[in-house]
Amino acid sequence: MAAAERAAFLPLPLPLRSAPPRRGPAQRLKMSKARESPAATGGAAAILLRYLQDQNRPHSAQDAFGNLQREHGLGKTAVVKALEQLAQQGKIREKAYGKQKIYFPDQDQFPTVSDSEFKALDNEISELSSKVQTLQQSCRHMESELKDLNGSMTTPEMIKEIEELKKDCASYTEKLERIKSAANHVTPEEKEKVYNEKKLYCKEWRRRKRMATELLDAILEGYPKSKKQFFEEVGIETDEDYNVTLPVAV
């Protein structure tokens, strides 16, 4: 088997070209008929024969159509007919795999490849595949670095941020010095007294709130309206009305 058959099913990259201008239905129908005419089929046969010989690898009708449609404007039907015509003329070979047909040039026109040449090609493919993997990893690493850099501050932004932080530090340092130099410091005894009073008042607040809640719940058991309506009629204001939260007991 020749080298082309062995490397038969490698994917063929599509040529990158700009999209053709949009055409109306009548123009598309006219062009479709022109592509499928005998003259178009003959031109397609020449294009396909030259293409298959240059590529020297198997193609399905869909592969050939996809790779040549933009460049040569070939229709799908014209491609299928041209491939079948070339196969009938013996200019290319045809093999069926289930419902799909594969076309490739006659390998007798190419020189025979020895086992050593096959081995050299396999080694070259392995080396290139390894290089591709290395380059892909390098690209991913650089993309990650680029993403980090794009998300970071620029040098002018960092300089501005440093200046603002220096100003904040100077302001806080000045405030700290004023606090240290103040003569009216609170003694530990005064601080303890304030904390104890706070605990006492919070405890009393909690006790009275619990008593009021129990009393109101008892009244509401026999009240015909809702709790909200009762509070509005009586004029009761709750802590929640003023967004006041009872401190947690320590």
Short mmCIF file of C-alpha atoms in Angstrom, two decimals:
data_model
loop_
_atom_site.label_atom_id
_atom_site.label_comp_id
_atom_site.label_asym_id
_atom_site.label_seq_id
_atom_site.Cartn_x
_atom_site.Cartn_y
_atom_site.Cartn_z
CA MET A 1 0.00 0.00 0.00
CA ALA A 2 1.30 3.46 -0.92
CA ALA A 3 1.98 6.24 1.59
CA ALA A 4 -1.11 8.19 0.52
CA GLU A 5 -3.46 5.34 1.43
CA ARG A 6 -1.84 4.87 4.80
CA ALA A 7 -2.25 8.53 5.74
CA ALA A 8 -5.67 8.56 4.13
CA PHE A 9 -7.99 9.93 6.73
CA LEU A 10 -6.09 12.88 8.11
CA PRO A 11 -8.45 15.92 8.22
CA LEU A 12 -7.87 18.51 5.54
CA PRO A 13 -8.05 22.16 6.71
CA LEU A 14 -10.52 24.32 4.86
CA PRO A 15 -9.15 27.42 3.09
CA LEU A 16 -9.96 30.64 4.88
CA ARG A 17 -11.73 33.01 2.54
CA SER A 18 -14.22 35.79 2.91
CA ALA A 19 -17.87 34.87 2.48
CA PRO A 20 -19.30 35.46 -1.02
CA PRO A 21 -22.00 38.13 -1.49
CA ARG A 22 -25.58 37.07 -0.83
CA ARG A 23 -27.66 36.23 -3.89
CA GLY A 24 -31.40 36.18 -4.43
CA PRO A 25 -33.42 32.96 -4.86
CA ALA A 26 -33.54 33.32 -8.65
CA GLN A 27 -29.79 33.80 -8.88
CA ARG A 28 -29.14 30.83 -6.59
CA LEU A 29 -31.46 28.59 -8.64
CA LYS A 30 -29.81 29.73 -11.89
CA MET A 31 -26.32 29.08 -10.55
CA SER A 32 -27.36 25.71 -9.12
CA LYS A 33 -28.61 24.58 -12.52
CA ALA A 34 -25.45 25.88 -14.18
CA ARG A 35 -23.27 23.92 -11.75
CA GLU A 36 -25.14 20.70 -12.46
CA SER A 37 -25.04 21.01 -16.27
CA PRO A 38 -22.84 18.61 -18.33
CA ALA A 39 -20.35 21.39 -19.05
CA ALA A 40 -20.12 22.20 -15.34
CA THR A 41 -19.71 18.53 -14.51
CA GLY A 42 -16.85 18.26 -17.02
CA GLY A 43 -15.14 21.27 -15.48
CA ALA A 44 -15.74 19.85 -12.02
CA ALA A 45 -14.19 16.54 -13.08
CA ALA A 46 -10.97 18.26 -14.13
CA ILE A 47 -10.84 20.27 -10.92
CA LEU A 48 -11.53 17.21 -8.76
CA LEU A 49 -9.00 15.03 -10.59
CA ARG A 50 -6.28 17.64 -10.15
CA TYR A 51 -7.27 18.16 -6.51
CA LEU A 52 -7.27 14.44 -5.63
CA GLN A 53 -3.91 13.91 -7.32
CA ASP A 54 -2.40 16.89 -5.49
CA GLN A 55 -3.75 15.74 -2.12
CA ASN A 56 -3.25 11.99 -2.78
CA ARG A 57 -5.57 10.92 0.01
CA PRO A 58 -9.12 9.56 0.20
CA HIS A 59 -12.07 11.97 0.15
CA SER A 60 -15.79 11.52 0.34
CA ALA A 61 -18.04 13.57 -1.91
CA GLN A 62 -18.91 15.76 1.08
CA ASP A 63 -15.21 16.33 1.88
CA ALA A 64 -14.44 17.35 -1.71
CA PHE A 65 -17.50 19.60 -1.88
CA GLY A 66 -16.68 21.31 1.42
CA ASN A 67 -13.06 21.93 0.45
CA LEU A 68 -13.68 23.18 -3.09
CA GLN A 69 -17.10 24.83 -2.93
CA ARG A 70 -15.92 28.29 -1.91
CA GLU A 71 -12.85 28.41 -4.12
CA HIS A 72 -14.41 26.99 -7.30
CA GLY A 73 -18.14 27.39 -6.66
CA LEU A 74 -18.91 23.71 -7.25
CA GLY A 75 -22.36 22.39 -6.43
CA LYS A 76 -22.85 19.22 -4.39
CA THR A 77 -24.61 17.37 -7.23
CA ALA A 78 -21.90 18.34 -9.73
CA VAL A 79 -19.21 17.06 -7.36
CA VAL A 80 -20.99 13.71 -6.88
CA LYS A 81 -21.52 13.24 -10.63
CA ALA A 82 -17.95 14.24 -11.45
CA LEU A 83 -16.50 11.78 -8.92
CA GLU A 84 -18.67 8.96 -10.24
CA GLN A 85 -17.65 9.84 -13.81
CA LEU A 86 -13.95 9.81 -12.92
CA ALA A 87 -14.34 6.47 -11.16
CA GLN A 88 -16.13 4.96 -14.18
CA GLN A 89 -13.36 6.23 -16.45
CA GLY A 90 -10.74 4.60 -14.23
CA LYS A 91 -9.01 7.89 -13.48
CA ILE A 92 -9.65 7.52 -9.74
CA ARG A 93 -10.57 4.64 -7.43
CA GLU A 94 -13.82 4.23 -5.55
CA LYS A 95 -14.45 2.22 -2.38
CA ALA A 96 -17.72 1.84 -0.52
CA TYR A 97 -17.85 1.79 3.28
CA GLY A 98 -21.45 1.07 4.14
CA LYS A 99 -23.54 3.79 2.54
CA GLN A 100 -20.58 6.11 2.07
CA LYS A 101 -18.19 6.11 -0.88
CA ILE A 102 -14.56 7.11 -0.71
CA TYR A 103 -12.58 8.35 -3.72
CA PHE A 104 -8.80 8.50 -4.14
CA PRO A 105 -6.32 8.63 -7.04
CA ASP A 106 -4.95 5.48 -8.63
CA GLN A 107 -1.87 4.60 -6.63
CA ASP A 108 -0.20 2.88 -9.57
CA GLN A 109 0.81 6.30 -10.89
CA PHE A 110 2.85 7.01 -7.76
CA PRO A 111 6.21 5.46 -6.88
CA THR A 112 6.23 2.62 -4.35
CA VAL A 113 7.27 3.59 -0.83
CA SER A 114 9.57 1.21 1.03
CA ASP A 115 9.19 0.13 4.65
CA SER A 116 12.14 2.27 5.67
CA GLU A 117 10.49 5.32 4.11
CA PHE A 118 7.26 4.47 5.94
CA LYS A 119 9.19 4.25 9.20
CA ALA A 120 10.89 7.59 8.53
CA LEU A 121 7.51 9.20 7.86
CA ASP A 122 6.08 7.71 11.05
CA ASN A 123 9.01 9.08 13.03
CA GLU A 124 8.56 12.49 11.44
CA ILE A 125 4.84 12.44 12.31
CA SER A 126 5.66 11.53 15.93
CA GLU A 127 8.20 14.33 16.20
CA LEU A 128 5.82 16.89 14.70
CA SER A 129 2.98 15.71 16.96
CA SER A 130 5.23 16.16 19.97
CA LYS A 131 6.16 19.65 18.81
CA VAL A 132 2.50 20.49 18.33
CA GLN A 133 1.68 19.39 21.88
CA THR A 134 4.58 21.42 23.26
CA LEU A 135 3.47 24.50 21.34
CA GLN A 136 -0.14 24.04 22.49
CA GLN A 137 0.97 23.85 26.13
CA SER A 138 3.12 26.95 25.63
CA CYS A 139 0.17 28.79 24.06
CA ARG A 140 -2.11 27.85 26.97
CA HIS A 141 0.51 29.05 29.44
CA MET A 142 0.94 32.36 27.62
CA GLU A 143 -2.84 32.81 27.36
CA SER A 144 -3.09 32.30 31.12
CA GLU A 145 -0.34 34.88 31.71
CA LEU A 146 -2.05 37.30 29.34
CA LYS A 147 -5.34 36.87 31.19
CA ASP A 148 -3.63 37.61 34.52
CA LEU A 149 -1.90 40.67 33.08
CA ASN A 150 -5.13 42.00 31.58
CA GLY A 151 -6.78 41.64 34.99
CA SER A 152 -3.95 43.45 36.80
CA MET A 153 -3.45 47.17 37.22
CA THR A 154 -1.26 49.02 34.79
CA THR A 155 1.91 50.77 35.95
CA PRO A 156 0.29 54.25 36.04
CA GLU A 157 -2.66 52.80 37.97
CA MET A 158 -0.30 51.18 40.49
CA ILE A 159 1.62 54.44 40.96
CA LYS A 160 -1.65 56.28 41.58
CA GLU A 161 -2.81 53.61 44.03
CA ILE A 162 0.49 53.78 45.94
CA GLU A 163 0.19 57.57 46.26
CA GLU A 164 -3.35 57.26 47.62
CA LEU A 165 -2.26 54.60 50.12
CA LYS A 166 0.60 56.80 51.28
CA LYS A 167 -1.87 59.64 51.89
CA ASP A 168 -4.14 57.29 53.86
CA CYS A 169 -1.20 56.08 55.94
CA ALA A 170 -0.16 59.64 56.73
CA SER A 171 -3.72 60.55 57.72
CA TYR A 172 -4.08 57.51 60.00
CA THR A 173 -0.66 58.13 61.53
CA GLU A 174 -1.62 61.72 62.34
CA LYS A 175 -4.92 60.56 63.87
CA LEU A 176 -3.13 57.95 65.97
CA GLU A 177 -0.68 60.54 67.28
CA ARG A 178 -3.56 62.83 68.28
CA ILE A 179 -5.22 59.98 70.17
CA LYS A 180 -1.98 59.10 71.95
CA SER A 181 -1.33 62.70 72.97
CA ALA A 182 -4.88 63.31 74.26
CA ALA A 183 -5.19 63.90 78.02
CA ASN A 184 -8.77 62.68 78.47
CA HIS A 185 -8.14 58.93 78.26
CA VAL A 186 -10.81 56.56 79.59
CA THR A 187 -9.59 54.57 82.57
CA PRO A 188 -10.14 50.80 82.73
CA GLU A 189 -12.56 51.30 85.65
CA GLU A 190 -14.71 53.74 83.65
CA LYS A 191 -14.70 51.41 80.69
CA GLU A 192 -15.80 48.47 82.86
CA LYS A 193 -18.59 50.57 84.37
CA VAL A 194 -19.94 51.50 80.91
CA TYR A 195 -19.91 47.86 79.81
CA ASN A 196 -21.75 46.75 82.94
CA GLU A 197 -24.40 49.42 82.50
CA LYS A 198 -24.88 48.38 78.91
CA LYS A 199 -25.36 44.74 79.92
CA LEU A 200 -27.87 45.78 82.58
CA TYR A 201 -29.92 47.93 80.23
CA CYS A 202 -29.91 45.29 77.50
CA LYS A 203 -31.02 42.66 80.00
CA GLU A 204 -33.90 44.86 81.16
CA TRP A 205 -34.78 45.68 77.55
CA ARG A 206 -34.94 41.98 76.72
CA ARG A 207 -37.08 41.20 79.81
CA ARG A 208 -39.62 43.95 79.11
CA LYS A 209 -39.84 43.04 75.45
CA ARG A 210 -40.60 39.43 76.38
CA MET A 211 -43.29 40.53 78.86
CA ALA A 212 -44.90 42.84 76.30
CA THR A 213 -44.87 40.11 73.65
CA GLU A 214 -46.53 37.59 75.96
CA LEU A 215 -49.20 40.13 76.96
CA LEU A 216 -49.95 41.09 73.36
CA ASP A 217 -50.12 37.44 72.27
CA ALA A 218 -52.70 36.79 75.01
CA ILE A 219 -54.80 39.75 73.84
CA LEU A 220 -54.57 38.71 70.17
CA GLU A 221 -56.00 35.27 70.94
CA GLY A 222 -59.44 36.87 71.29
CA TYR A 223 -58.96 39.79 68.91
CA PRO A 224 -60.97 39.44 65.66
CA LYS A 225 -58.54 41.34 63.46
CA SER A 226 -54.90 40.85 62.50
CA LYS A 227 -51.90 41.67 64.66
CA LYS A 228 -50.92 44.57 62.38
CA GLN A 229 -54.39 46.11 62.60
CA PHE A 230 -54.35 45.78 66.40
CA PHE A 231 -50.98 47.55 66.64
CA GLU A 232 -52.24 50.37 64.40
CA GLU A 233 -55.45 50.86 66.40
CA VAL A 234 -53.70 50.83 69.77
CA GLY A 235 -50.66 52.81 68.53
CA ILE A 236 -47.97 50.29 69.42
CA GLU A 237 -44.53 50.83 67.88
CA THR A 238 -42.03 47.98 67.73
CA ASP A 239 -38.26 47.81 67.46
CA GLU A 240 -38.66 46.47 63.94
CA ASP A 241 -40.55 49.61 62.85
CA TYR A 242 -37.37 51.63 63.48
CA ASN A 243 -34.90 48.91 62.36
CA VAL A 244 -33.63 48.53 65.92
CA THR A 245 -31.98 45.22 66.81
CA LEU A 246 -31.58 44.03 70.39
CA PRO A 247 -27.87 43.35 71.07
CA VAL A 248 -26.91 39.73 71.50
CA ALA A 249 -26.46 38.69 75.13
CA VAL A 250 -22.81 38.11 76.03
#
